[in-house]
mmCIF file of C-alpha atoms and ligand atoms in Angstrom:
data_model
loop_
_atom_site.group_PDB
_atom_site.id
_atom_site.type_symbol
_atom_site.label_atom_id
_atom_site.label_comp_id
_atom_site.label_asym_id
_atom_site.label_seq_id
_atom_site.Cartn_x
_atom_site.Cartn_y
_atom_site.Cartn_z
ATOM 1 C CA PRO A 1 12.981 -3.517 33.486
ATOM 2 C CA GLU A 2 14.974 -1.459 36.006
ATOM 3 C CA MET A 3 17.946 -1.542 33.692
ATOM 4 C CA PHE A 4 15.837 -0.776 30.642
ATOM 5 C CA ARG A 5 14.387 2.246 32.341
ATOM 6 C CA SER A 6 17.715 3.602 33.460
ATOM 7 C CA LEU A 7 19.054 3.133 29.935
ATOM 8 C CA LEU A 8 16.117 4.994 28.539
ATOM 9 C CA GLY A 9 17.081 8.322 29.981
ATOM 10 C CA ALA A 10 15.584 11.577 28.925
ATOM 11 C CA GLY A 11 14.588 11.295 25.313
ATOM 12 C CA ALA A 12 11.951 8.551 25.408
ATOM 13 C CA GLU A 13 8.713 9.417 23.718
ATOM 14 C CA LYS A 14 6.923 11.520 26.292
ATOM 15 C CA GLN A 15 3.516 12.950 25.826
ATOM 16 C CA GLN A 16 4.411 14.804 22.643
ATOM 17 C CA VAL A 17 2.190 12.635 20.481
ATOM 18 C CA ARG A 18 -0.983 14.504 19.709
ATOM 19 C CA ASN A 19 -4.303 13.392 21.024
ATOM 20 C CA PRO A 20 -5.789 11.016 18.447
ATOM 21 C CA THR A 21 -9.095 12.865 18.531
ATOM 22 C CA ASP A 22 -7.493 15.983 17.041
ATOM 23 C CA GLN A 23 -8.889 16.150 13.535
ATOM 24 C CA ILE A 24 -6.059 18.030 11.979
ATOM 25 C CA VAL A 25 -4.823 15.730 9.261
ATOM 26 C CA ASP A 26 -6.617 16.006 5.925
ATOM 27 C CA GLU A 27 -5.800 14.385 2.627
ATOM 28 C CA ASP A 28 -3.764 17.322 1.318
ATOM 29 C CA MET A 29 -1.633 17.349 4.419
ATOM 30 C CA LEU A 30 -1.109 13.618 4.205
ATOM 31 C CA VAL A 31 -0.047 13.848 0.559
ATOM 32 C CA GLN A 32 2.422 16.565 1.505
ATOM 33 C CA ALA A 33 3.641 14.603 4.527
ATOM 34 C CA ILE A 34 4.439 11.589 2.361
ATOM 35 C CA LYS A 35 6.081 13.701 -0.340
ATOM 36 C CA GLU A 36 8.229 15.620 2.111
ATOM 37 C CA CYS A 37 9.044 12.574 4.256
ATOM 38 C CA TRP A 38 7.439 13.851 7.454
ATOM 39 C CA ILE A 39 6.335 10.333 8.287
ATOM 40 C CA GLU A 40 8.892 8.308 10.178
ATOM 41 C CA PRO A 41 8.931 5.114 12.191
ATOM 42 C CA TYR A 42 9.394 5.111 15.953
ATOM 43 C CA PHE A 43 10.657 1.863 17.410
ATOM 44 C CA GLN A 44 9.377 -0.037 20.409
ATOM 45 C CA PRO A 45 11.460 -2.959 21.705
ATOM 46 C CA LYS A 46 10.078 -6.450 22.092
ATOM 47 C CA PHE A 47 11.417 -8.902 24.692
ATOM 48 C CA THR A 48 11.241 -12.598 25.388
ATOM 49 C CA CYS A 49 8.754 -12.966 28.228
ATOM 50 C CA GLN A 50 10.535 -15.552 30.359
ATOM 51 C CA THR A 51 14.096 -14.226 30.162
ATOM 52 C CA GLN A 52 13.453 -10.614 29.117
ATOM 53 C CA ARG A 53 16.000 -10.634 26.350
ATOM 54 C CA LEU A 54 15.675 -8.028 23.593
ATOM 55 C CA CYS A 55 14.445 -9.828 20.480
ATOM 56 C CA GLY A 56 13.184 -7.161 18.125
ATOM 57 C CA PHE A 57 11.444 -3.880 17.503
ATOM 58 C CA GLU A 58 8.076 -2.834 16.147
ATOM 59 C CA ALA A 59 8.053 0.167 13.801
ATOM 60 C CA LEU A 60 5.169 2.538 14.572
ATOM 61 C CA ALA A 61 4.380 5.431 12.244
ATOM 62 C CA ARG A 62 4.558 9.046 13.439
ATOM 63 C CA LEU A 63 3.816 12.154 11.412
ATOM 64 C CA ASN A 64 6.385 14.758 12.364
ATOM 65 C CA HIS A 65 4.696 17.961 11.247
ATOM 66 C CA PRO A 66 7.024 20.981 11.018
ATOM 67 C CA GLU A 67 4.405 23.189 12.644
ATOM 68 C CA PHE A 68 2.190 20.901 14.746
ATOM 69 C CA GLY A 69 4.834 18.452 15.962
ATOM 70 C CA MET A 70 4.345 14.706 16.405
ATOM 71 C CA ILE A 71 0.979 13.357 15.320
ATOM 72 C CA SER A 72 -0.157 9.889 16.349
ATOM 73 C CA PRO A 73 -1.026 7.231 13.738
ATOM 74 C CA ASP A 74 -4.652 7.103 14.879
ATOM 75 C CA SER A 75 -4.995 10.568 13.334
ATOM 76 C CA PHE A 76 -3.784 9.591 9.869
ATOM 77 C CA ILE A 77 -3.758 5.792 9.323
ATOM 78 C CA PRO A 78 -7.566 5.524 8.880
ATOM 79 C CA LEU A 79 -7.421 8.440 6.416
ATOM 80 C CA ALA A 80 -4.507 6.809 4.603
ATOM 81 C CA GLU A 81 -6.549 3.612 4.337
ATOM 82 C CA ARG A 82 -9.573 5.403 2.904
ATOM 83 C CA THR A 83 -7.572 7.358 0.353
ATOM 84 C CA GLY A 84 -5.165 4.660 -0.823
ATOM 85 C CA LEU A 85 -2.227 6.663 0.551
ATOM 86 C CA ILE A 86 -1.535 3.744 2.859
ATOM 87 C CA THR A 87 0.548 2.040 0.160
ATOM 88 C CA PRO A 88 3.176 4.789 -0.320
ATOM 89 C CA LEU A 89 3.108 5.333 3.444
ATOM 90 C CA THR A 90 3.819 1.654 4.142
ATOM 91 C CA LEU A 91 6.645 1.594 1.619
ATOM 92 C CA GLN A 92 8.237 4.638 3.251
ATOM 93 C CA ILE A 93 7.948 3.184 6.742
ATOM 94 C CA LEU A 94 9.339 -0.161 5.635
ATOM 95 C CA GLU A 95 12.260 1.427 3.819
ATOM 96 C CA SER A 96 13.218 3.679 6.735
ATOM 97 C CA ALA A 97 12.802 0.820 9.188
ATOM 98 C CA VAL A 98 14.902 -1.574 7.103
ATOM 99 C CA LEU A 99 17.675 1.014 6.740
ATOM 100 C CA TRP A 100 17.527 1.492 10.482
ATOM 101 C CA LEU A 101 17.691 -2.271 11.088
ATOM 102 C CA LYS A 102 20.799 -2.493 8.882
ATOM 103 C CA GLN A 103 22.684 -0.581 11.538
ATOM 104 C CA LEU A 104 21.926 -3.353 13.990
ATOM 105 C CA ASP A 105 23.130 -6.174 11.755
ATOM 106 C CA ALA A 106 25.526 -7.303 14.452
ATOM 107 C CA TYR A 107 22.630 -8.207 16.727
ATOM 108 C CA GLU A 108 20.106 -10.898 16.065
ATOM 109 C CA ILE A 109 17.005 -8.850 16.254
ATOM 110 C CA GLY A 110 13.905 -8.732 14.130
ATOM 111 C CA LEU A 111 11.685 -5.973 12.868
ATOM 112 C CA ALA A 112 7.896 -5.817 12.841
ATOM 113 C CA VAL A 113 6.012 -3.502 10.500
ATOM 114 C CA ASN A 114 2.254 -2.907 10.504
ATOM 115 C CA LEU A 115 0.102 -3.548 7.461
ATOM 116 C CA SER A 116 -3.544 -2.671 7.085
ATOM 117 C CA ARG A 117 -5.958 -5.347 6.036
ATOM 118 C CA SER A 118 -7.129 -3.103 3.264
ATOM 119 C CA GLN A 119 -3.707 -3.589 1.667
ATOM 120 C CA THR A 120 -4.493 -6.586 -0.475
ATOM 121 C CA ASP A 121 -2.849 -5.289 -3.613
ATOM 122 C CA PRO A 122 -0.719 -8.258 -4.736
ATOM 123 C CA ALA A 123 1.925 -5.889 -6.098
ATOM 124 C CA LEU A 124 2.668 -4.689 -2.571
ATOM 125 C CA ALA A 125 4.183 -8.037 -1.566
ATOM 126 C CA ASP A 126 6.678 -7.740 -4.433
ATOM 127 C CA GLN A 127 7.425 -4.114 -3.598
ATOM 128 C CA LEU A 128 8.167 -4.982 0.017
ATOM 129 C CA LEU A 129 10.417 -7.832 -1.060
ATOM 130 C CA THR A 130 12.246 -5.587 -3.539
ATOM 131 C CA LEU A 131 12.807 -2.990 -0.831
ATOM 132 C CA SER A 132 14.155 -5.423 1.720
ATOM 133 C CA SER A 133 16.493 -7.143 -0.733
ATOM 134 C CA LYS A 134 17.681 -3.776 -2.084
ATOM 135 C CA HIS A 135 18.983 -3.038 1.399
ATOM 136 C CA GLY A 136 20.251 -6.550 2.050
ATOM 137 C CA VAL A 137 17.812 -7.425 4.807
ATOM 138 C CA SER A 138 16.364 -10.915 4.577
ATOM 139 C CA PRO A 139 12.544 -11.050 4.743
ATOM 140 C CA GLY A 140 13.014 -13.711 7.438
ATOM 141 C CA ARG A 141 13.976 -10.894 9.808
ATOM 142 C CA ILE A 142 10.742 -9.046 9.101
ATOM 143 C CA THR A 143 7.323 -9.697 10.584
ATOM 144 C CA LEU A 144 4.286 -8.095 9.028
ATOM 145 C CA GLU A 145 1.623 -7.338 11.628
ATOM 146 C CA VAL A 146 -1.806 -7.356 10.075
ATOM 147 C CA THR A 147 -4.198 -5.045 11.856
ATOM 148 C CA GLU A 148 -7.871 -5.629 11.763
ATOM 149 C CA THR A 149 -9.361 -2.540 10.310
ATOM 150 C CA ALA A 150 -11.034 -3.411 7.042
ATOM 151 C CA GLN A 151 -14.461 -4.944 7.539
ATOM 152 C CA HIS A 152 -15.193 -5.854 3.954
ATOM 153 C CA GLN A 153 -12.603 -8.471 3.337
ATOM 154 C CA ASP A 154 -12.970 -11.290 0.901
ATOM 155 C CA PRO A 155 -11.461 -14.291 2.770
ATOM 156 C CA MET A 156 -10.021 -15.886 -0.373
ATOM 157 C CA GLN A 157 -8.348 -12.653 -1.366
ATOM 158 C CA LEU A 158 -6.905 -12.341 2.116
ATOM 159 C CA LEU A 159 -5.584 -15.895 2.013
ATOM 160 C CA GLU A 160 -3.941 -15.300 -1.341
ATOM 161 C CA PHE A 161 -2.386 -12.060 -0.226
ATOM 162 C CA LEU A 162 -1.033 -13.443 3.042
ATOM 163 C CA THR A 163 0.276 -16.594 1.412
ATOM 164 C CA ARG A 164 2.241 -14.463 -1.004
ATOM 165 C CA TYR A 165 4.068 -12.760 1.837
ATOM 166 C CA ARG A 166 4.718 -16.050 3.563
ATOM 167 C CA ILE A 167 6.168 -17.599 0.402
ATOM 168 C CA GLN A 168 8.518 -14.665 0.083
ATOM 169 C CA GLY A 169 9.797 -15.380 3.574
ATOM 170 C CA PHE A 170 8.128 -12.683 5.680
ATOM 171 C CA HIS A 171 6.615 -13.725 9.002
ATOM 172 C CA LEU A 172 3.004 -12.829 9.636
ATOM 173 C CA SER A 173 1.438 -11.747 12.884
ATOM 174 C CA LEU A 174 -2.239 -11.365 13.674
ATOM 175 C CA ASP A 175 -2.436 -8.067 15.537
ATOM 176 C CA ASP A 176 -5.090 -7.098 18.096
ATOM 177 C CA PHE A 177 -6.135 -10.679 18.590
ATOM 178 C CA GLY A 178 -9.259 -11.031 20.688
ATOM 179 C CA VAL A 179 -10.942 -7.887 19.459
ATOM 180 C CA GLY A 180 -12.292 -7.228 16.008
ATOM 181 C CA TYR A 181 -12.820 -9.688 13.250
ATOM 182 C CA SER A 182 -10.318 -12.486 13.684
ATOM 183 C CA SER A 183 -11.894 -15.883 14.157
ATOM 184 C CA LEU A 184 -10.596 -19.291 15.041
ATOM 185 C CA VAL A 185 -11.273 -20.516 11.545
ATOM 186 C CA GLU A 186 -9.147 -17.730 10.193
ATOM 187 C CA LEU A 187 -6.385 -18.463 12.638
ATOM 188 C CA ALA A 188 -6.244 -22.098 11.586
ATOM 189 C CA ARG A 189 -6.410 -21.410 7.876
ATOM 190 C CA LEU A 190 -4.195 -18.396 7.410
ATOM 191 C CA PRO A 191 -0.373 -18.601 7.458
ATOM 192 C CA PHE A 192 0.296 -16.649 10.665
ATOM 193 C CA SER A 193 3.266 -17.463 12.871
ATOM 194 C CA GLU A 194 2.316 -15.149 15.739
ATOM 195 C CA ILE A 195 -0.701 -13.691 17.486
ATOM 196 C CA LYS A 196 -0.623 -10.478 19.483
ATOM 197 C CA ILE A 197 -2.874 -10.118 22.485
ATOM 198 C CA ASP A 198 -4.422 -6.690 22.350
ATOM 199 C CA LYS A 199 -3.375 -4.193 24.985
ATOM 200 C CA ARG A 200 -6.900 -3.732 26.244
ATOM 201 C CA PHE A 201 -6.709 -7.201 27.831
ATOM 202 C CA VAL A 202 -3.120 -6.840 28.993
ATOM 203 C CA GLY A 203 -3.575 -3.332 30.382
ATOM 204 C CA ASN A 204 -5.991 -4.335 33.109
ATOM 205 C CA LEU A 205 -4.667 -7.756 34.072
ATOM 206 C CA ALA A 206 -4.287 -6.558 37.661
ATOM 207 C CA GLN A 207 -7.910 -5.472 38.012
ATOM 208 C CA SER A 208 -9.850 -7.863 35.849
ATOM 209 C CA THR A 209 -10.133 -11.616 36.320
ATOM 210 C CA GLU A 210 -11.948 -11.638 32.993
ATOM 211 C CA SER A 211 -8.856 -10.229 31.263
ATOM 212 C CA GLN A 212 -6.717 -12.797 33.065
ATOM 213 C CA LYS A 213 -8.895 -15.589 31.726
ATOM 214 C CA ILE A 214 -8.851 -14.146 28.205
ATOM 215 C CA CYS A 215 -5.059 -13.743 28.181
ATOM 216 C CA ALA A 216 -4.513 -17.255 29.537
ATOM 217 C CA ALA A 217 -6.952 -18.659 26.960
ATOM 218 C CA ILE A 218 -5.251 -16.873 24.055
ATOM 219 C CA ILE A 219 -1.835 -18.092 25.217
ATOM 220 C CA GLY A 220 -3.187 -21.661 25.452
ATOM 221 C CA LEU A 221 -4.723 -21.354 22.021
ATOM 222 C CA GLY A 222 -1.454 -20.087 20.537
ATOM 223 C CA GLN A 223 0.435 -22.975 22.100
ATOM 224 C CA ALA A 224 -2.094 -25.513 20.840
ATOM 225 C CA MET A 225 -1.789 -24.131 17.321
ATOM 226 C CA GLY A 226 1.988 -23.773 17.345
ATOM 227 C CA LEU A 227 1.900 -19.982 17.189
ATOM 228 C CA GLU A 228 4.062 -17.576 19.132
ATOM 229 C CA VAL A 229 2.121 -15.300 21.430
ATOM 230 C CA THR A 230 3.154 -11.692 22.038
ATOM 231 C CA ALA A 231 1.417 -9.494 24.584
ATOM 232 C CA GLU A 232 1.389 -5.753 23.867
ATOM 233 C CA GLY A 233 0.678 -3.033 26.409
ATOM 234 C CA VAL A 234 2.627 -4.503 29.346
ATOM 235 C CA GLU A 235 2.719 -1.601 31.789
ATOM 236 C CA ASN A 236 3.717 -3.161 35.111
ATOM 237 C CA GLN A 237 5.454 -6.022 36.857
ATOM 238 C CA HIS A 238 2.149 -7.631 37.736
ATOM 239 C CA ALA A 239 1.170 -8.031 34.087
ATOM 240 C CA LEU A 240 4.638 -9.328 33.227
ATOM 241 C CA ASP A 241 4.520 -11.914 36.028
ATOM 242 C CA PHE A 242 1.067 -13.056 35.032
ATOM 243 C CA LEU A 243 2.054 -13.453 31.364
ATOM 244 C CA ALA A 244 5.304 -15.271 32.182
ATOM 245 C CA GLN A 245 3.415 -17.668 34.418
ATOM 246 C CA ALA A 246 0.814 -18.275 31.737
ATOM 247 C CA GLY A 247 3.545 -19.177 29.213
ATOM 248 C CA CYS A 248 3.482 -16.112 26.966
ATOM 249 C CA ASP A 249 6.431 -15.930 24.513
ATOM 250 C CA LYS A 250 7.091 -12.210 24.029
ATOM 251 C CA VAL A 251 6.177 -8.924 25.626
ATOM 252 C CA GLN A 252 6.124 -5.289 24.674
ATOM 253 C CA GLY A 253 4.962 -2.225 26.549
ATOM 254 C CA TYR A 254 5.633 0.987 28.427
ATOM 255 C CA TYR A 255 6.969 -1.030 31.362
ATOM 256 C CA PHE A 256 10.045 -1.691 29.227
ATOM 257 C CA SER A 257 10.017 1.262 26.876
ATOM 258 C CA ARG A 258 7.823 3.592 24.901
ATOM 259 C CA PRO A 259 8.374 3.763 21.140
ATOM 260 C CA MET A 260 11.558 5.760 20.479
ATOM 261 C CA PRO A 261 12.880 7.744 17.522
ATOM 262 C CA GLY A 262 15.395 5.784 15.422
ATOM 263 C CA TYR A 263 18.603 7.394 16.709
ATOM 264 C CA GLU A 264 17.568 6.801 20.277
ATOM 265 C CA ALA A 265 16.481 3.209 19.701
ATOM 266 C CA LEU A 266 19.899 2.566 18.118
ATOM 267 C CA ARG A 267 21.827 4.040 21.000
ATOM 268 C CA TRP A 268 19.605 2.185 23.418
ATOM 269 C CA SER A 269 20.084 -1.188 21.640
ATOM 270 C CA ARG A 270 23.864 -0.827 21.624
ATOM 271 C CA GLN A 271 24.007 0.102 25.292
ATOM 272 C CA TYR A 272 21.607 -2.688 26.131
ATOM 273 C CA SER A 273 23.548 -5.298 24.158
ATOM 274 C CA SER A 274 26.894 -4.318 25.628
ATOM 275 C CA GLY A 275 25.747 -5.047 29.111
HETATM 276 P P1 C2E B 301 -0.876 -1.433 17.281
HETATM 277 O O1 C2E B 301 -0.158 -2.008 16.080
HETATM 278 O O2 C2E B 301 -1.763 -2.343 18.045
HETATM 279 O O3 C2E B 301 0.294 -0.850 18.188
HETATM 280 C C1 C2E B 301 0.256 -0.776 19.601
HETATM 281 C C2 C2E B 301 -0.030 0.610 20.090
HETATM 282 O O4 C2E B 301 0.039 0.614 21.517
HETATM 283 C C3 C2E B 301 0.962 1.672 19.653
HETATM 284 O O5 C2E B 301 0.243 2.910 19.533
HETATM 285 C C4 C2E B 301 1.937 1.727 20.826
HETATM 286 O O6 C2E B 301 2.651 2.958 20.904
HETATM 287 C C5 C2E B 301 0.985 1.579 21.967
HETATM 288 N N1 C2E B 301 1.608 1.006 23.164
HETATM 289 C C6 C2E B 301 2.761 0.305 23.274
HETATM 290 N N2 C2E B 301 2.991 -0.076 24.547
HETATM 291 C C7 C2E B 301 1.943 0.391 25.274
HETATM 292 C C8 C2E B 301 1.607 0.311 26.674
HETATM 293 O O7 C2E B 301 2.294 -0.270 27.505
HETATM 294 N N3 C2E B 301 0.437 0.906 27.040
HETATM 295 C C9 C2E B 301 -0.367 1.564 26.151
HETATM 296 N N4 C2E B 301 -1.488 2.135 26.610
HETATM 297 N N5 C2E B 301 -0.082 1.647 24.833
HETATM 298 C C10 C2E B 301 1.067 1.060 24.401
HETATM 299 P P2 C2E B 301 0.488 3.890 18.311
HETATM 300 O O8 C2E B 301 1.952 3.939 18.005
HETATM 301 O O9 C2E B 301 -0.238 5.141 18.601
HETATM 302 O O10 C2E B 301 -0.210 3.133 17.088
HETATM 303 C C11 C2E B 301 -1.609 2.955 17.050
HETATM 304 C C12 C2E B 301 -2.028 2.043 15.927
HETATM 305 O O11 C2E B 301 -1.799 2.648 14.652
HETATM 306 C C13 C2E B 301 -1.233 0.733 15.868
HETATM 307 O O12 C2E B 301 -1.750 -0.149 16.838
HETATM 308 C C14 C2E B 301 -1.487 0.311 14.440
HETATM 309 O O13 C2E B 301 -2.737 -0.305 14.321
HETATM 310 C C15 C2E B 301 -1.539 1.630 13.720
HETATM 311 N N6 C2E B 301 -0.237 1.878 13.056
HETATM 312 C C16 C2E B 301 0.879 2.433 13.566
HETATM 313 N N7 C2E B 301 1.854 2.511 12.640
HETATM 314 C C17 C2E B 301 1.341 1.964 11.510
HETATM 315 C C18 C2E B 301 1.850 1.728 10.181
HETATM 316 O O14 C2E B 301 3.013 2.015 9.834
HETATM 317 N N8 C2E B 301 0.991 1.139 9.269
HETATM 318 C C19 C2E B 301 -0.288 0.772 9.616
HETATM 319 N N9 C2E B 301 -1.055 0.207 8.674
HETATM 320 N N10 C2E B 301 -0.782 0.971 10.843
HETATM 321 C C20 C2E B 301 0.002 1.559 11.787
HETATM 322 CA CA1 CA B 302 1.116 -3.722 15.669
HETATM 323 CA CA1 CA B 303 -3.276 -3.332 19.449
#
């Protein structure tokens, strides 16, 4: 982490992301943002927990408004989900992220992209596959993180939709595990290869024995079911030590790096990989 921080330098995402409670994005603005390509992925690195080797990046959407500046996804993803704009938005993020990943072909790193649970349109799986093969990136390098936002989900439809992605070679990750709607039944039945422990448990590992028990239990569950476990929201050495001891596979968080704009994440990866 010391080295990561010194590599990070000045440009890391500071506090320029707008407060998620700002209600400034409406549907018209979102339509315009998609049309004019104001939405771009930022990239947050992911590391192996035991050896702290860089193993991939997660793409996180930002709306870069020419007047208001950077707007956080919490201010526009729920709106995108309600209005159906989430599909063009996802395609844009995936395409930019895949093009970005192409520049790191020399390194064996993966890319994670977030999908909303409301995105059960079967055509989307084909569109994502078309996009990744158009740019020569194998779906095996891409993990789709499914966030738990849609309450009204038909389980059979979800199974069909996830299986489609899996057959095409994408990896699937169950995001925000431990909060929301995921159940053990779902975990056993659906074709996930990873679970992500939500940052609300990881963030207070130092203060809360309850969070420690929950994290350890999720890691044990992942191991028992043959799933990789990633912890998000690692903010200090204490959390990292706890997770490593508990057998967690991968970690992500401000302790290593905040999400970075593409050019900076590229420069950072090259510096990191050269020593
Ligand atoms: P998420 O997928 O659970 O992503 C983790 C969030 O935690 C990100 O917030 C990330 O910037 C933040 N984070 C990372 N490390 C730390 C840390 O150490 N401490 C703390 N406190 N936070 C940390 P962000 O980028 O604001 O994204 C919020 C949510 O918006 C994401 O949560 C995801 O659910 C959604 N989202 C973001 N991009 C997309 C997208 O392209 N498509 C969809 N469908 N959802 C997206
Ligand atoms: Ca995620
Ligand atoms: Ca989360």
